[in-house]
Coordinates of C-alpha atoms in Angstrom, one line a residue:
Chain A
M136 CA 100.1 105.2 66.0
T137 CA 101.0 108.8 65.3
A138 CA 98.9 111.7 66.6
S139 CA 97.6 112.4 63.2
S140 CA 94.0 112.3 64.5
E141 CA 94.6 115.6 66.2
S142 CA 93.6 118.1 63.6
T143 CA 96.0 121.0 64.0
H144 CA 96.5 123.7 61.5
D145 CA 100.2 122.8 61.6
S146 CA 101.1 120.2 58.9
D147 CA 103.0 118.1 61.4
P148 CA 101.2 115.6 63.7
Y149 CA 103.8 116.0 66.4
A150 CA 103.4 119.8 66.7
N151 CA 101.3 119.5 69.8
R152 CA 103.6 117.2 71.6
R153 CA 106.6 119.3 70.8
R154 CA 105.0 122.3 72.5
W155 CA 105.1 120.7 75.9
V156 CA 108.1 118.3 75.7
G157 CA 110.6 121.1 76.0
P158 CA 109.2 122.7 79.2
V159 CA 108.7 119.2 80.8
V160 CA 112.3 118.2 80.1
G161 CA 113.4 121.6 81.4
L162 CA 111.5 121.1 84.7
L163 CA 112.9 117.6 85.1
L164 CA 116.4 118.9 84.5
L165 CA 115.9 121.5 87.3
A166 CA 114.7 118.7 89.6
V167 CA 117.7 116.5 88.9
A168 CA 120.0 119.5 89.3
W169 CA 118.6 120.1 92.7
G170 CA 119.1 116.5 93.6
A171 CA 122.6 116.5 92.2
L172 CA 123.7 119.5 94.2
S173 CA 121.7 118.9 97.4
L174 CA 121.6 115.1 98.1
G175 CA 124.4 112.8 99.0
A176 CA 126.5 111.6 101.9
V177 CA 126.4 115.2 103.1
S178 CA 123.0 116.6 102.6
V179 CA 123.0 120.3 101.9
P180 CA 119.7 122.1 102.4
T181 CA 118.2 123.9 99.3
G182 CA 118.7 127.3 100.8
E183 CA 122.4 126.7 101.4
V184 CA 122.8 125.4 97.8
L185 CA 121.3 128.6 96.5
G186 CA 123.5 130.6 98.8
V187 CA 126.6 129.0 97.4
L188 CA 125.5 129.5 93.8
A189 CA 124.5 133.1 94.4
H190 CA 127.8 133.8 96.2
K191 CA 129.7 132.4 93.2
V192 CA 128.0 134.8 90.8
G193 CA 128.7 137.6 93.2
I194 CA 125.4 138.1 95.0
D195 CA 125.3 137.6 98.8
V196 CA 121.6 137.9 99.5
F197 CA 121.1 134.4 100.9
A198 CA 122.1 133.1 104.3
E199 CA 125.8 132.8 104.8
S200 CA 126.9 129.4 103.5
S201 CA 129.5 127.4 105.3
A202 CA 132.9 126.6 103.8
Q203 CA 132.0 123.0 103.9
A204 CA 128.8 123.5 101.9
E205 CA 130.8 125.5 99.4
A206 CA 133.4 122.8 99.1
V207 CA 130.8 120.1 98.6
V208 CA 128.4 122.0 96.3
W209 CA 130.8 124.0 94.2
G210 CA 134.0 122.0 94.5
L211 CA 132.5 118.4 94.1
R212 CA 128.9 118.3 93.0
M213 CA 128.7 121.2 90.6
P214 CA 131.4 119.9 88.2
R215 CA 130.1 116.4 88.5
M216 CA 126.6 117.6 87.6
L217 CA 127.8 119.6 84.7
L218 CA 129.9 116.8 83.4
A219 CA 127.0 114.4 83.7
F220 CA 124.9 116.8 81.7
T221 CA 127.6 117.2 79.1
V222 CA 128.3 113.5 78.8
G223 CA 124.6 112.6 78.6
A224 CA 123.9 115.3 76.0
T225 CA 126.8 114.1 73.9
L226 CA 126.0 110.5 74.0
A227 CA 122.3 111.1 73.2
L228 CA 123.1 113.6 70.4
T229 CA 125.7 111.3 68.8
G230 CA 123.3 108.4 69.0
G231 CA 120.6 110.3 67.2
V232 CA 123.1 111.6 64.6
L233 CA 124.5 108.1 64.0
Q234 CA 121.0 106.7 63.6
G235 CA 120.3 109.2 60.9
L236 CA 123.6 108.9 59.2
L237 CA 123.5 105.1 59.1
R238 CA 119.7 104.9 58.7
N239 CA 119.8 102.5 61.6
N240 CA 117.7 102.8 64.7
L241 CA 120.1 100.5 66.6
A242 CA 123.1 102.8 66.1
D243 CA 124.8 104.0 69.3
P244 CA 128.4 105.3 69.6
H245 CA 129.4 102.6 72.2
L246 CA 127.6 99.7 70.6
L247 CA 129.4 100.6 67.3
G248 CA 132.8 100.4 69.1
I249 CA 133.6 104.1 69.2
G250 CA 133.6 104.3 73.0
P251 CA 135.7 101.2 73.6
G252 CA 138.2 102.3 70.9
A253 CA 138.4 105.8 72.6
A254 CA 139.0 104.1 75.9
I255 CA 142.3 102.7 74.6
G256 CA 143.5 106.1 73.7
A257 CA 142.2 107.6 76.9
A258 CA 143.9 105.0 79.0
I259 CA 147.2 105.7 77.2
G260 CA 146.7 109.4 77.5
S261 CA 145.8 109.1 81.2
S262 CA 149.1 107.5 82.1
A263 CA 150.9 110.3 80.3
G264 CA 148.9 113.4 81.3
G265 CA 146.2 112.8 83.8
V266 CA 142.6 113.6 83.0
Q267 CA 143.4 116.1 80.3
G268 CA 145.7 113.5 78.7
A269 CA 142.9 111.0 79.0
I270 CA 140.5 113.4 77.2
A271 CA 143.0 114.2 74.4
G272 CA 143.8 110.5 74.0
G273 CA 140.1 109.7 73.9
V274 CA 139.4 112.3 71.2
A275 CA 142.2 111.0 69.0
A276 CA 141.2 107.3 69.4
G277 CA 137.5 108.2 69.2
V278 CA 138.1 109.8 65.8
M279 CA 140.1 106.7 64.7
S280 CA 137.4 104.3 65.8
A281 CA 134.8 106.4 63.9
F282 CA 136.9 105.9 60.8
A283 CA 136.9 102.2 61.4
I284 CA 133.1 102.4 61.5
R285 CA 133.2 104.3 58.2
R286 CA 135.0 101.5 56.6
L287 CA 132.6 98.9 58.0
T288 CA 129.6 100.7 56.8
R289 CA 130.7 101.6 53.3
G290 CA 128.6 100.4 50.5
A291 CA 125.0 101.1 49.7
S292 CA 122.9 98.5 51.5
I293 CA 124.5 96.7 54.4
D294 CA 122.1 94.9 56.8
P295 CA 121.7 97.2 59.8
T296 CA 121.8 94.3 62.3
R297 CA 125.2 93.2 60.8
I298 CA 126.6 96.7 61.3
I299 CA 125.7 96.5 65.0
L300 CA 127.1 93.0 65.3
S301 CA 130.4 94.2 63.7
G302 CA 130.4 97.1 66.1
V303 CA 129.8 94.9 69.1
A304 CA 132.6 92.5 68.1
L305 CA 134.9 95.4 67.4
G306 CA 134.0 96.9 70.8
A307 CA 134.6 93.7 72.6
A308 CA 138.1 93.4 71.1
L309 CA 138.9 97.0 71.7
S310 CA 137.7 96.8 75.3
A311 CA 140.1 93.9 75.8
W312 CA 143.0 96.0 74.5
A313 CA 142.0 98.9 76.8
G314 CA 142.1 96.3 79.6
F315 CA 145.6 95.2 78.8
I316 CA 146.8 98.8 78.8
V317 CA 145.1 99.6 82.1
F318 CA 146.6 96.5 83.8
A319 CA 150.0 97.3 82.4
A320 CA 149.9 100.9 83.5
D321 CA 150.7 102.5 86.8
R322 CA 147.7 102.1 89.1
A323 CA 148.3 105.3 90.8
T324 CA 147.7 107.4 87.7
V325 CA 145.4 105.4 85.4
P326 CA 141.8 104.7 86.7
P327 CA 140.9 101.0 87.1
I328 CA 139.3 98.9 84.4
E329 CA 135.7 99.3 85.7
F330 CA 136.0 103.0 85.2
W331 CA 136.7 102.6 81.5
L332 CA 134.2 99.8 80.8
L333 CA 131.3 100.8 83.1
G334 CA 131.8 104.5 83.3
S335 CA 131.9 106.7 86.3
L336 CA 131.5 110.4 87.1
A337 CA 133.1 110.0 90.6
G338 CA 136.3 111.7 89.6
S339 CA 134.7 114.7 88.0
T340 CA 136.6 118.0 88.3
W341 CA 136.2 121.5 86.9
R342 CA 139.3 120.8 84.8
A343 CA 137.8 117.7 83.2
F344 CA 134.5 119.5 82.5
G345 CA 136.3 122.5 81.1
T346 CA 138.3 120.3 78.7
V347 CA 135.4 118.1 77.6
I348 CA 133.0 121.0 77.0
V349 CA 135.4 122.6 74.4
F350 CA 135.4 119.5 72.2
V351 CA 131.7 118.8 72.7
A352 CA 130.7 122.4 71.9
I353 CA 132.5 122.4 68.6
A354 CA 131.3 118.9 67.6
A355 CA 127.7 119.5 68.7
T356 CA 127.6 122.7 66.6
V357 CA 128.6 120.7 63.5
M358 CA 126.1 118.0 64.3
L359 CA 123.2 120.3 65.0
A360 CA 124.0 122.3 61.8
S361 CA 123.6 119.1 59.8
A362 CA 120.0 118.4 61.0
R363 CA 118.4 119.0 57.6
I364 CA 121.1 116.9 55.8
L365 CA 120.5 114.0 58.2
D366 CA 116.7 114.2 57.5
I367 CA 117.6 113.5 53.9
F368 CA 120.1 110.8 54.7
R369 CA 117.2 108.9 56.2
L370 CA 115.7 108.6 52.7
G371 CA 118.8 106.7 51.6
E372 CA 122.2 107.6 50.3
S373 CA 121.4 107.7 46.7
D374 CA 118.5 110.1 47.3
A375 CA 120.8 112.3 49.4
R376 CA 123.2 112.4 46.5
H377 CA 120.4 113.2 44.1
L378 CA 119.4 116.1 46.2
G379 CA 122.9 117.6 45.9
I380 CA 124.6 116.3 49.1
D381 CA 128.3 115.3 48.9
V382 CA 127.6 112.0 50.8
D383 CA 131.3 111.1 51.4
L384 CA 132.2 114.5 52.7
V385 CA 129.2 114.7 55.1
R386 CA 129.9 111.2 56.4
T387 CA 133.5 112.1 57.0
V388 CA 132.8 115.4 58.8
I389 CA 130.0 114.0 60.9
L390 CA 132.0 110.9 62.0
I391 CA 134.9 113.1 63.0
A392 CA 132.6 115.2 65.1
V393 CA 131.0 112.1 66.6
G394 CA 134.3 110.4 67.3
A395 CA 135.8 113.6 68.9
A396 CA 132.8 114.3 71.1
V397 CA 132.4 110.7 72.3
G398 CA 136.1 110.3 72.8
A399 CA 136.2 113.4 75.0
T400 CA 133.4 112.0 77.2
V401 CA 135.1 108.6 77.5
G402 CA 138.3 110.3 78.6
A403 CA 136.4 112.0 81.4
A404 CA 133.8 109.4 82.4
G405 CA 134.5 106.1 80.6
V406 CA 132.0 104.2 78.5
I407 CA 128.5 104.8 79.7
A408 CA 126.4 102.4 77.8
F409 CA 123.0 102.6 76.0
V410 CA 122.4 106.4 76.4
G411 CA 122.8 107.0 72.6
L412 CA 120.4 104.2 71.8
L413 CA 117.7 104.8 74.4
V414 CA 117.3 108.6 74.5
P415 CA 116.6 109.2 70.8
F416 CA 114.3 106.2 70.8
V417 CA 112.2 107.7 73.5
V418 CA 112.5 111.3 72.3
I419 CA 111.4 110.7 68.7
R420 CA 108.0 109.7 70.1
F421 CA 107.5 113.2 71.3
T422 CA 109.3 115.3 68.7
G423 CA 108.6 113.4 65.4
P424 CA 111.4 112.4 63.0
L425 CA 112.7 115.8 61.9
H426 CA 116.3 116.0 63.2
R427 CA 116.1 119.7 64.1
H428 CA 113.6 118.8 66.8
L429 CA 114.9 115.3 67.6
L430 CA 118.5 116.2 68.1
V431 CA 117.8 119.3 70.3
V432 CA 115.4 117.4 72.6
S433 CA 117.8 114.4 72.7
L434 CA 120.5 116.7 73.9
A435 CA 118.4 117.7 76.8
G436 CA 117.0 114.2 77.4
G437 CA 120.5 112.7 77.4
A438 CA 121.6 115.2 80.0
L439 CA 118.6 114.4 82.1
F440 CA 119.1 110.6 81.8
V441 CA 122.7 110.5 82.7
A442 CA 122.4 113.0 85.5
A443 CA 119.5 111.1 86.9
S444 CA 121.3 107.8 86.6
D445 CA 124.3 109.3 88.3
L446 CA 122.1 110.4 91.2
V447 CA 120.9 106.8 91.5
A448 CA 124.5 105.5 91.2
R449 CA 125.5 107.8 94.2
L450 CA 122.5 107.2 96.4
A451 CA 121.3 103.6 95.8
I452 CA 123.7 101.7 97.9
Q453 CA 125.2 104.3 100.3
P454 CA 128.0 104.7 101.2
I455 CA 129.1 102.7 98.2
E456 CA 128.9 104.3 94.8
I457 CA 128.1 102.1 91.8
P458 CA 129.4 102.8 88.3
V459 CA 126.8 105.0 86.4
G460 CA 127.1 102.8 83.3
L461 CA 125.5 100.0 85.3
V462 CA 122.4 102.1 85.9
T463 CA 122.1 103.3 82.3
A464 CA 122.6 99.7 81.0
A465 CA 120.0 98.3 83.4
V466 CA 117.5 100.6 81.8
G467 CA 118.8 100.7 78.2
G468 CA 119.7 97.0 77.8
P469 CA 116.1 95.7 77.8
V470 CA 115.0 98.4 75.4
F471 CA 117.8 97.4 73.0
L472 CA 116.7 93.8 73.2
W473 CA 113.1 94.8 72.5
L474 CA 114.2 96.8 69.5
L475 CA 116.3 93.9 68.2
T476 CA 113.4 91.4 68.4
R477 CA 110.9 93.9 66.9
R478 CA 113.1 94.5 63.9
R479 CA 112.1 91.3 62.1
D480 CA 108.4 92.0 61.8
A481 CA 108.7 95.8 61.5
Chain B
M36 CA 118.1 123.8 17.4
P37 CA 118.0 124.4 21.2
K38 CA 120.8 123.3 23.5
P39 CA 120.4 119.6 24.3
S40 CA 119.5 118.7 27.9
I41 CA 121.6 115.6 28.1
V42 CA 124.5 114.5 25.8
A43 CA 126.2 111.2 26.1
N44 CA 129.4 111.1 24.1
A45 CA 130.8 107.6 23.5
A46 CA 129.9 106.9 27.1
T47 CA 131.2 103.6 28.4
Y48 CA 131.1 102.1 31.9
R49 CA 133.3 99.2 32.8
V50 CA 133.6 97.7 36.3
Q51 CA 136.2 95.0 37.0
G52 CA 136.5 94.0 33.4
D53 CA 132.8 93.8 32.7
T54 CA 131.4 96.4 30.3
L55 CA 128.0 97.3 31.6
V56 CA 127.4 100.2 29.1
S57 CA 129.4 100.4 25.9
D58 CA 129.9 103.4 23.7
V59 CA 126.6 105.1 24.0
D60 CA 125.9 108.2 22.0
L61 CA 122.7 110.1 22.9
E62 CA 121.4 113.6 22.5
I63 CA 118.3 114.4 24.4
A64 CA 116.4 117.6 23.5
P65 CA 114.6 119.7 26.1
G66 CA 111.0 118.6 26.6
E67 CA 111.4 115.1 25.2
L68 CA 110.0 112.1 27.0
I69 CA 112.4 109.2 26.4
A70 CA 111.7 105.6 27.4
V71 CA 114.7 103.3 27.9
I72 CA 113.7 99.7 27.4
G73 CA 115.4 96.4 27.1
P74 CA 115.6 93.1 29.0
N75 CA 116.9 92.6 32.5
G76 CA 120.7 93.1 32.7
A77 CA 120.8 95.1 29.4
G78 CA 122.4 98.1 31.2
K79 CA 119.3 100.3 31.4
S80 CA 119.8 101.3 35.0
T81 CA 123.5 101.8 34.6
L82 CA 122.8 104.0 31.6
L83 CA 120.4 106.0 33.7
N84 CA 123.0 106.3 36.5
L85 CA 125.5 107.6 33.9
L86 CA 122.9 110.1 32.6
S87 CA 122.2 111.3 36.2
G88 CA 125.8 111.7 37.1
D89 CA 125.6 109.1 39.8
L90 CA 128.2 107.1 37.9
H91 CA 131.0 108.6 35.9
P92 CA 131.7 107.1 32.5
T93 CA 135.0 105.2 32.5
E94 CA 135.4 106.4 28.9
G95 CA 133.7 109.1 27.0
K96 CA 131.6 111.7 28.8
V97 CA 128.1 112.8 29.8
L98 CA 127.0 116.4 29.8
I99 CA 123.9 117.6 31.7
N100 CA 122.8 121.0 30.5
G101 CA 126.4 121.5 29.4
I102 CA 127.9 120.3 32.8
D103 CA 130.4 117.5 32.6
T104 CA 129.1 115.0 35.2
S105 CA 132.6 113.7 35.9
R106 CA 133.6 117.2 37.2
A107 CA 130.3 118.4 38.6
L108 CA 129.6 119.3 42.2
P109 CA 126.6 117.3 43.6
G110 CA 124.9 120.6 44.5
D111 CA 125.1 121.9 40.9
L112 CA 123.7 118.7 39.4
A113 CA 120.8 118.8 41.9
L114 CA 119.6 122.0 40.3
E115 CA 119.6 120.5 36.9
R116 CA 118.2 117.0 37.3
S117 CA 116.0 115.1 39.7
I118 CA 115.7 111.3 40.0
L119 CA 113.1 108.9 41.1
T120 CA 114.7 105.6 42.1
Q121 CA 113.6 102.3 43.5
R122 CA 112.6 103.2 47.0
E123 CA 114.4 102.0 50.0
P124 CA 112.2 101.6 53.1
I125 CA 112.2 104.6 55.5
E126 CA 112.3 103.5 59.1
I127 CA 111.0 106.7 60.8
P128 CA 107.6 108.3 60.4
Y129 CA 108.1 111.2 58.1
T130 CA 104.8 112.6 56.9
A131 CA 104.2 112.6 53.2
S132 CA 104.6 116.4 53.1
Q133 CA 107.9 116.2 55.0
V134 CA 109.2 113.8 52.3
V135 CA 108.1 116.1 49.5
A136 CA 109.6 119.2 51.3
M137 CA 113.0 117.5 51.1
G138 CA 112.9 118.1 47.4
R139 CA 113.5 121.8 48.1
F140 CA 116.9 121.2 49.7
P141 CA 118.9 122.1 46.6
H142 CA 117.3 125.5 46.6
R143 CA 118.3 126.4 50.2
R144 CA 121.1 128.8 49.1
D145 CA 119.0 130.6 46.5
E146 CA 118.2 133.9 48.1
T147 CA 115.3 134.7 45.8
N148 CA 113.6 131.5 46.9
T149 CA 111.4 132.3 49.9
R150 CA 109.7 130.0 52.4
E151 CA 106.3 130.9 50.9
Q152 CA 107.6 129.9 47.4
D153 CA 108.8 126.6 48.8
A154 CA 105.4 126.0 50.4
E155 CA 103.7 126.8 47.1
V156 CA 106.0 124.5 45.1
I157 CA 105.4 121.7 47.6
A158 CA 101.6 122.2 47.5
N159 CA 101.6 122.2 43.7
A160 CA 103.7 119.1 43.5
M161 CA 101.3 117.3 45.8
A162 CA 98.3 118.5 44.0
Q163 CA 99.7 117.3 40.6
T164 CA 100.4 113.8 42.0
D165 CA 97.1 113.6 43.9
T166 CA 98.8 113.2 47.3
T167 CA 97.5 116.3 49.1
R168 CA 94.9 114.2 50.9
F169 CA 97.4 112.2 52.9
A170 CA 99.9 115.0 53.4
N171 CA 99.9 114.5 57.1
R172 CA 100.0 110.7 57.1
A173 CA 103.2 108.9 57.8
Y174 CA 104.9 107.8 54.6
I175 CA 105.6 104.3 55.9
T176 CA 101.9 103.7 56.4
L177 CA 101.0 104.5 52.7
S178 CA 100.4 101.8 50.0
K179 CA 103.1 101.2 47.4
G180 CA 101.2 103.3 44.8
E181 CA 100.8 106.2 47.2
Q182 CA 104.5 106.0 48.2
T183 CA 105.5 106.2 44.6
R184 CA 103.3 109.2 44.0
V185 CA 104.7 110.9 47.1
S186 CA 108.2 110.2 45.8
L187 CA 107.2 111.6 42.4
A188 CA 105.9 114.7 44.1
R189 CA 109.3 115.1 45.8
V190 CA 111.0 114.8 42.5
I191 CA 108.7 117.4 41.0
A192 CA 109.2 119.7 44.0
Q193 CA 112.9 119.7 43.2
A194 CA 111.9 121.8 40.2
T195 CA 114.7 120.8 37.8
P196 CA 114.5 121.0 34.0
I197 CA 115.4 117.3 33.7
M198 CA 113.7 114.4 35.4
L199 CA 115.1 110.8 35.4
L200 CA 112.8 107.9 36.4
D201 CA 114.1 104.4 37.2
E202 CA 111.1 102.0 36.7
P203 CA 108.6 104.4 38.2
T204 CA 105.7 102.0 37.7
T205 CA 107.2 98.7 39.0
A206 CA 105.1 97.1 41.7
L207 CA 102.1 99.1 40.8
D208 CA 98.8 97.8 39.5
V209 CA 97.7 98.7 36.0
A210 CA 95.5 101.6 37.1
H211 CA 98.3 103.2 39.1
Q212 CA 100.8 102.6 36.3
E213 CA 98.5 104.4 33.9
R214 CA 98.0 107.3 36.4
I215 CA 101.7 107.7 37.1
M216 CA 102.6 107.6 33.4
S217 CA 99.9 110.1 32.4
R218 CA 101.2 112.5 35.0
V219 CA 104.8 112.0 33.8
A220 CA 103.7 112.5 30.2
A221 CA 101.9 115.7 31.3
L222 CA 105.2 117.0 32.7
A223 CA 107.1 116.3 29.6
G224 CA 107.1 119.4 27.3
Q225 CA 108.0 121.6 30.3
K226 CA 110.7 119.1 31.4
T227 CA 112.9 116.6 29.8
V228 CA 112.0 113.2 31.1
V229 CA 114.1 110.0 30.7
A230 CA 112.3 106.9 32.1
V231 CA 113.5 103.3 32.3
L232 CA 110.4 101.3 31.7
H233 CA 109.6 97.6 31.6
D234 CA 106.1 98.0 30.2
L235 CA 106.6 98.3 26.5
N236 CA 103.0 99.3 25.9
A237 CA 103.1 102.1 28.5
A238 CA 106.3 103.3 26.8
A239 CA 104.6 103.1 23.4
V240 CA 101.7 105.2 24.5
H241 CA 103.5 107.9 26.3
A242 CA 107.1 108.2 25.0
D243 CA 108.1 110.5 22.2
R244 CA 111.2 108.5 21.7
M245 CA 112.4 105.0 22.7
V246 CA 115.9 103.8 23.3
V247 CA 116.4 100.0 23.2
M248 CA 119.3 98.6 25.2
S249 CA 120.8 95.2 24.7
K250 CA 123.9 93.8 26.3
G251 CA 125.1 97.3 27.2
S252 CA 124.6 98.9 23.9
V253 CA 121.9 101.0 22.3
V254 CA 120.5 98.9 19.5
A255 CA 117.6 101.1 18.4
D256 CA 116.7 104.7 19.0
G257 CA 113.6 106.4 17.5
G258 CA 109.9 106.9 17.7
P259 CA 107.7 104.1 19.0
Q260 CA 106.5 103.1 15.5
E261 CA 110.0 102.9 14.3
V262 CA 111.5 101.1 17.2
L263 CA 108.8 98.6 18.2
Q264 CA 109.4 96.0 15.5
A265 CA 108.7 92.4 16.1
D266 CA 112.0 91.0 14.8
L267 CA 114.0 93.5 16.8
L268 CA 112.1 92.8 20.0
T269 CA 112.2 89.1 19.5
A270 CA 116.0 89.2 19.1
V271 CA 116.6 91.6 22.0
Y272 CA 114.3 89.8 24.5
E273 CA 115.1 86.3 23.1
Q274 CA 111.4 85.8 23.2
P275 CA 108.9 85.7 20.3
M276 CA 107.0 88.9 20.1
V277 CA 104.2 90.3 17.9
V278 CA 103.5 93.9 17.2
V279 CA 100.0 95.0 16.1
D280 CA 98.3 98.4 15.9
H281 CA 96.6 99.6 19.1
P282 CA 92.8 99.5 18.5
F283 CA 92.3 103.2 18.9
R284 CA 95.5 104.9 20.2
N285 CA 97.9 105.9 17.5
C286 CA 100.7 103.6 18.5
P287 CA 101.9 100.0 18.3
L288 CA 100.8 97.3 20.7
V289 CA 103.3 94.7 21.7
L290 CA 102.3 91.1 22.7
T291 CA 104.4 88.1 23.6
A292 CA 104.0 84.9 21.6
G293 CA 104.7 81.3 22.3
H294 CA 107.5 79.5 20.5
Q295 CA 105.0 77.4 18.6
D296 CA 102.8 80.3 17.6
P297 CA 102.7 81.3 14.0
T298 CA 104.6 84.6 14.2

């Protein structure tokens, strides 16, 4: 099942796969970036896309780009692409982190209820302060939901499936509350319910991206710095304690980071389901289980998955745009089911 | 006399009105191999958890190399003692050597500890436990006995002066039990070892000293010859027991008896 038959000098059977997974994901990201900037209702030729980008960094070597191309590429598609990358990277990273922290391959920030909880705060924040209010509210409520998860998962050995069931129940209830708030709020300022529950990158702005990236950068640094600790958490909490880890402190810090990062993405793009579950599940097959490899590649893989899904959401039924969460769920849902049924005999 | 490795001073552990460990005084010298024995529910594992600093005594105190466990930082304790516990299943495919390498985590801030030293300690720990051969295999695909040896290697790689083992031989066949116990016995001398054991005869062969627990208290503490007495064991286990001499090892041999047998 593993690649242990390859006799490398490296002590790790995944070493060979890791060598090429990075470049491959990198190339795919470039391809998706091209699609995200070039394709759509208005198709902008590659040369003109490059012209706009070069012009923005102060080089005017390419053909003169039209004002319309600049408005579309730089004003609309660029922030949308960057936000898709950021949201995807965050969801996949936090999924991988939660799976390690809770020793549970089914863990995902939205399935655990963090996303739906954040949506309540984001909807409230949105009615008060637009997209930045939504992001701030999402961060606050995301952290609070993460603490709710902390309470649910306290204790040495809780059945992993039960944790997920609790999370799903919690998420359903919190989604309903988010719905009440959205319907009670002013429709002119607060995005509609399908934005919150199904996720969408349609309203992406530079301002939204700029706000989200601040929270995500800080939280991601904390999470990536914890890679070796998460490796040990996978052995079990008592082993982690025996190896000198302050288990409660680590859980608290990481859950705050997860809650803040996920909350920020919900404020900007709603709840985009199954990314955190699906991406690490696929990535671990290429990187092996050590978190320093798994988390970094998941970050890139999540960016790729959400940006590619958003491209599908924009292009599939033109001129209508479908919520990006529908695309990610269509792919991720079956994988989740398969994981659930496989658990019993694993 | 050298400074003791572990001291329990009137250590008591109560939870919700139940006294799991009551008023235990123990002084464990460096290099000793101590077996903690007693029936199920006697408080052996709780005592081990108190000695490891996992649990804090509700009364009295426990010192590990002079550090009061109730006030110790987890990182400091991890440099003094390592623990082999009952394994929880690992769901992702760490290789055996990756698991052993995790034993080096407590030394990450030690500037004199180089990457090469880590690699050497890991290699030695794996050689000592006979696990080098499946270093690159996934831990989850190993047999129970192999997994226990890998876990023991991880505990050895932690390179602490004190090692605590909670039923290290449970679920192993007799050959593996004997192999694990001989390896543990070989480590004693350089390290202080405290092991909770169910197999009285393995304890008799390998331990320098035995501590018998019954209903939360230490009821006997001494060398195997001294502690393994038929009447004591019969009372503690509520099961008729016979003690004879081992045919060629210089230690007692414990056998169970039926209620009708002429004991």
